[in-house]
Amino acid sequence: MKRANILVVFLTLLVLNGSAQTKKPLSTEEAKMNTFISNLMAKMTVDEKIGQLNLPSSGDITTGQANSSDISKKIKEGQVGGLFNIKGVDKIKAVQKIAVENSRMKIPLLFGMDVIHGYNTVFPIPLGVSCIWDMATVQKSARIAAIEASASGINWTFSPMVDISRDPRWGRISEGSGEDAYLGSQIAAAMVRGYQGKLQANNEILACVKHYALYGAAEAGRDYNTTDMSKVRMYNEYFPPYKAAVDAGAASIMASFNEVDGIPATGSKWLMTDVLRNQWGFKGFVVTDYTGIPEMIAHGMGDLQTVSALALNAGVDMDMVGEGFLGTLKKSLAEKKVGIAQIDRACRLVLQAKYKLGLFTDPYKFCNAERAQKEVFSPANRQVAREVAGESFVLLKNNNNLLPLKKSGTIGLIGPLADNTANMYGTWSVAALFDQSVTVLQGLKNALGNNAKVLTARGANFLADSTMEHRYVNIHNPTYKRDPRTEAEMIKEALEVAKKSDVIVATIGEGSEFTGESSSVTDIQIPETQKNLLKALAKTGKPVVLVLFTGRPLALNWEQENIPAILNVWFPGSEAGSAIADVLFGDVNPSGKLSTTFPQNVGQVPLYYAHKNTGRPLAEGKWFEKFRSNYLDVSNDPLYPFGFGLSYTTFNYGDIKLSSNTLTKGKSITASVTLNNTGKYDGKEVVQLYIQDLVGSITRPVKELKGFQKVNLKAGESKTITFNISENDLKFYNSDLKFVAEPGDFKVFIGTNSRDVKEASFTLK
Ligand code: NOJ
């Protein structure tokens, strides 16, 4: 052997040896699991292994176009690894029995469901929950969802949805946590912790992080559309929440429908293996989205056999509904288009998930009718849902302290959402008990008793056109019975109620299905017929409180100018009416902060706070300058910035005090402010820390959220709030995709939202 070659061999051995030493030894539990699965797999036929990779829908709830039939026959033949959309302990138990008693290998099934924001007890939509900025509360809502779903037989939830989105046209913005990578990452991890716990107890279930990756960046906000962005942007702005969920131990991840860098995510080896497994160390299994594999045919990636092999070779383990794996992998194996190693890998990962859930010990672990009786939709859970909803509301405007309202006089409660049950929930309320929800009318009446009167009128339908209205609200569930009267007749009745009222509470906005999957729009204003109602109410001169229901940021320019108080309640869930009453009457002081920018109009989209400066930024305070980066017709400002939300009290921020103006690598400094509750109410404030890297090897955002603390202050109380800043907080992915902090000058901002901040500077040495 030549000397150079000897050196190479020596160095290779050194490296291998080194990596063997750094690799964590298997725990006894893992070794036991591996042996168990190896023994099991040794007895399985190729068909049975492929069967484990098949995830049909039970057909209870249909999304998309696939139609899976004769499932029990397939289960007996070992062609099913799991099922989803099947509800109820008895049904699930019966199906599990088929798998463990009537199939040759007796392997139990996974039971999945889109438990996105609660099960029978429904919490606010995720976009609403993301406005709470308190991870203990976020985690608690996921924990309760897991407790309820698991008692009903579900052992796998298709949540959290962590797709960053900066496009309110996209209907699925309602399912995520908004526009920011830092906030989104905290929430992603909290939800995984909430669902999975230690994955030991019978109320701890598998989380499934979705939709990996970039699903929220669909062009033009049109669902399922193409995405295209630089790797630097992916790594810095869109990937962090997926990675945070993986770091928190998420057991599974769902591939997104869209393409990434020219390849559908479902077929992207770069995404599923290079980034997910090799860079991030993901140990769980990857499932496609609904028919994600056959959809690659329309993407132009080949026939079913080709795209199925592409997905498996990319690192996808389970095929949701598509039956591409079931139908073609054996042929691909014979033709050497896939290897048995890939099939084994996928099968092992699916079996590992079942093992970790404890299904091999007790396949009925999650079917507990008694527990379901006691723990599902319990008064305690409903109370938490009420509190969580109250915390998610964002007070957008409150002129002359119109809110909170007094519990006296006459309240005119007007609008299509005034006495509505099903439209309190928002998208993905798969187990909501519509007939048991608290309507706004009920909530107000409960709070007022005999102290005040509530008069009510529908005032408007959701939309003027009945065909369009059907498309917007009634396709999934017929949840809205249209009022047959004309717009004029309905407004007339509303004005009669208004005349007799001291204050008007207008419950207006979107219905549950205005947002969610396949619910994209190009107009983000309150529908015209409801706006006409609002205008008529405003004209009466009576004080009007707009209680806004929405699953997306809306363009509310007219409302901001003309309505004195606006409380955004998103879709609050089961306890909607009670939570709304709590806040309207001041029993709860609103503290929600927007997790996504509200633009002035749809033409500004995408509009987000952490933008780049451009070479021609506007001068401070200007809204138009020729040959600068702006519009002729509208300023660059949002209507409500990221992080914005008012309170019934007022908070004063002192100047920032830095422990040092120099941060040395490996050390940290602190940034503190004194926060004073200067108003009349006790209240919570989310103190937000942003950082700007002034000079970088790549351009850097004008501001990035790097910390926040939600603090409770009594009226008149002051507190010093302190943040640590270390080199880690300054790191970003550079153009080589290395995660680095570059020495130089930084600005630090602390404030009540991303716009209204105090400022200081420091240098990283
Ligand atoms: C399609 C959706 O994109 C995904 O979020 C969901 O989990 C699956 N359908 C299953 O219902």
XYZ file of N, CA, C and O and ligand atoms in Angstrom, residues 55 57 61-64 84-85 113-114 116 157-159 161 163 172 175 208 210-211 215 223-224 254-257 288-291 320-321 428 430 517, ligand 1:
159
model
N -51.708 3.283 4.929
C -52.594 3.992 5.856
C -53.857 4.453 5.139
O -53.905 5.547 4.582
N -57.900 5.654 4.882
C -58.865 6.392 5.697
C -60.040 5.471 5.935
O -60.424 4.698 5.063
N -64.827 10.329 7.721
C -64.798 11.709 7.254
C -64.035 11.654 5.948
O -62.949 11.096 5.905
N -64.572 12.192 4.909
C -63.823 12.105 3.663
C -63.191 13.441 3.322
O -63.833 14.467 3.367
N -61.895 13.398 3.064
C -61.235 14.556 2.478
C -60.608 14.052 1.192
O -60.067 12.960 1.171
N -60.638 14.820 0.165
C -59.960 14.410 -1.049
C -60.769 13.388 -1.840
O -61.959 13.191 -1.627
N -57.158 5.974 9.764
C -57.470 7.271 10.374
C -58.894 7.677 10.042
O -59.528 7.092 9.150
N -59.352 8.665 10.798
C -60.733 9.147 10.655
C -61.754 8.159 11.168
O -62.885 8.151 10.716
N -55.925 10.638 13.734
C -57.020 11.587 13.519
C -56.468 13.015 13.569
O -55.465 13.274 14.219
N -57.173 13.884 12.892
C -56.772 15.301 12.925
C -57.319 15.974 14.184
O -58.263 16.752 14.134
N -56.687 18.612 16.036
C -55.828 19.777 15.767
C -55.912 20.810 16.882
O -54.917 21.416 17.257
N -52.092 11.748 16.586
C -52.761 12.936 16.065
C -51.936 13.591 14.961
O -50.709 13.650 15.063
N -52.614 14.064 13.933
C -51.923 14.757 12.833
C -51.747 16.224 13.208
O -52.304 17.131 12.587
N -50.977 16.463 14.221
C -50.752 17.789 14.758
C -49.441 17.727 15.531
O -49.102 16.636 16.031
N -49.490 21.411 13.392
C -49.264 21.980 12.066
C -48.384 23.205 12.304
O -48.798 24.130 12.988
N -46.546 25.029 9.917
C -46.160 25.749 8.705
C -46.209 27.267 8.908
O -47.278 27.806 9.197
N -55.300 27.832 5.175
C -54.735 27.022 6.246
C -53.871 27.827 7.201
O -53.316 27.270 8.149
N -54.628 27.166 10.747
C -54.201 25.935 11.428
C -52.808 26.033 12.035
O -52.357 25.117 12.716
N -47.709 14.276 15.086
C -47.260 14.225 13.692
C -47.085 15.672 13.214
O -48.058 16.403 13.052
N -46.514 18.654 10.832
C -46.841 18.810 9.416
C -46.844 20.276 9.036
O -46.882 21.121 9.929
N -46.822 20.610 7.753
C -46.629 19.725 6.611
C -45.249 20.037 6.101
O -45.016 21.163 5.643
N -45.252 24.294 3.295
C -46.623 24.280 2.764
C -47.280 25.657 2.860
O -48.105 26.031 2.020
N -54.183 27.153 -2.141
C -53.819 25.902 -1.474
C -53.215 24.899 -2.461
O -53.624 24.831 -3.619
N -52.278 24.140 -1.979
C -51.555 23.077 -2.700
C -50.608 23.628 -3.768
O -49.993 22.868 -4.501
N -45.285 14.622 8.693
C -46.078 14.447 7.479
C -45.479 15.271 6.340
O -45.176 16.449 6.513
N -45.315 14.616 5.193
C -44.798 15.315 4.014
C -45.868 16.268 3.484
O -47.056 15.984 3.569
N -45.430 17.384 2.936
C -46.405 18.348 2.419
C -46.740 18.038 0.962
O -46.025 17.311 0.277
N -47.839 18.622 0.500
C -48.300 18.398 -0.878
C -47.426 19.123 -1.909
O -47.326 18.702 -3.052
N -47.005 10.274 4.315
C -47.368 11.253 3.283
C -48.611 11.991 3.732
O -49.294 11.566 4.663
N -48.969 13.059 3.074
C -50.297 13.615 3.241
C -51.250 12.818 2.334
O -50.820 11.948 1.555
N -52.508 13.132 2.441
C -53.601 12.404 1.778
C -53.366 12.290 0.268
O -53.392 13.300 -0.434
N -53.140 11.089 -0.204
C -52.840 10.810 -1.617
C -51.611 11.558 -2.143
O -51.500 11.831 -3.338
N -50.327 7.571 2.971
C -51.694 7.880 3.396
C -52.628 7.825 2.189
O -52.497 8.646 1.267
N -53.503 6.854 2.195
C -54.594 6.706 1.233
C -54.169 6.389 -0.210
O -54.901 5.740 -0.951
N -61.319 21.922 11.248
C -60.846 20.717 11.945
C -61.436 20.545 13.339
O -60.694 20.364 14.308
N -63.086 17.964 14.501
C -63.533 16.624 14.093
C -64.415 15.935 15.121
O -65.147 15.015 14.787
N -58.457 23.772 5.073
C -57.965 23.211 3.819
C -58.857 23.615 2.649
O -60.085 23.629 2.755
C -55.051 16.430 4.330
C -54.453 17.520 5.156
O -53.578 18.293 4.358
C -53.707 17.048 6.384
O -53.383 18.152 7.173
C -54.506 16.045 7.152
O -53.809 15.632 8.286
C -54.856 14.891 6.252
N -55.632 15.352 5.114
C -55.628 13.800 6.971
O -56.903 14.203 7.251
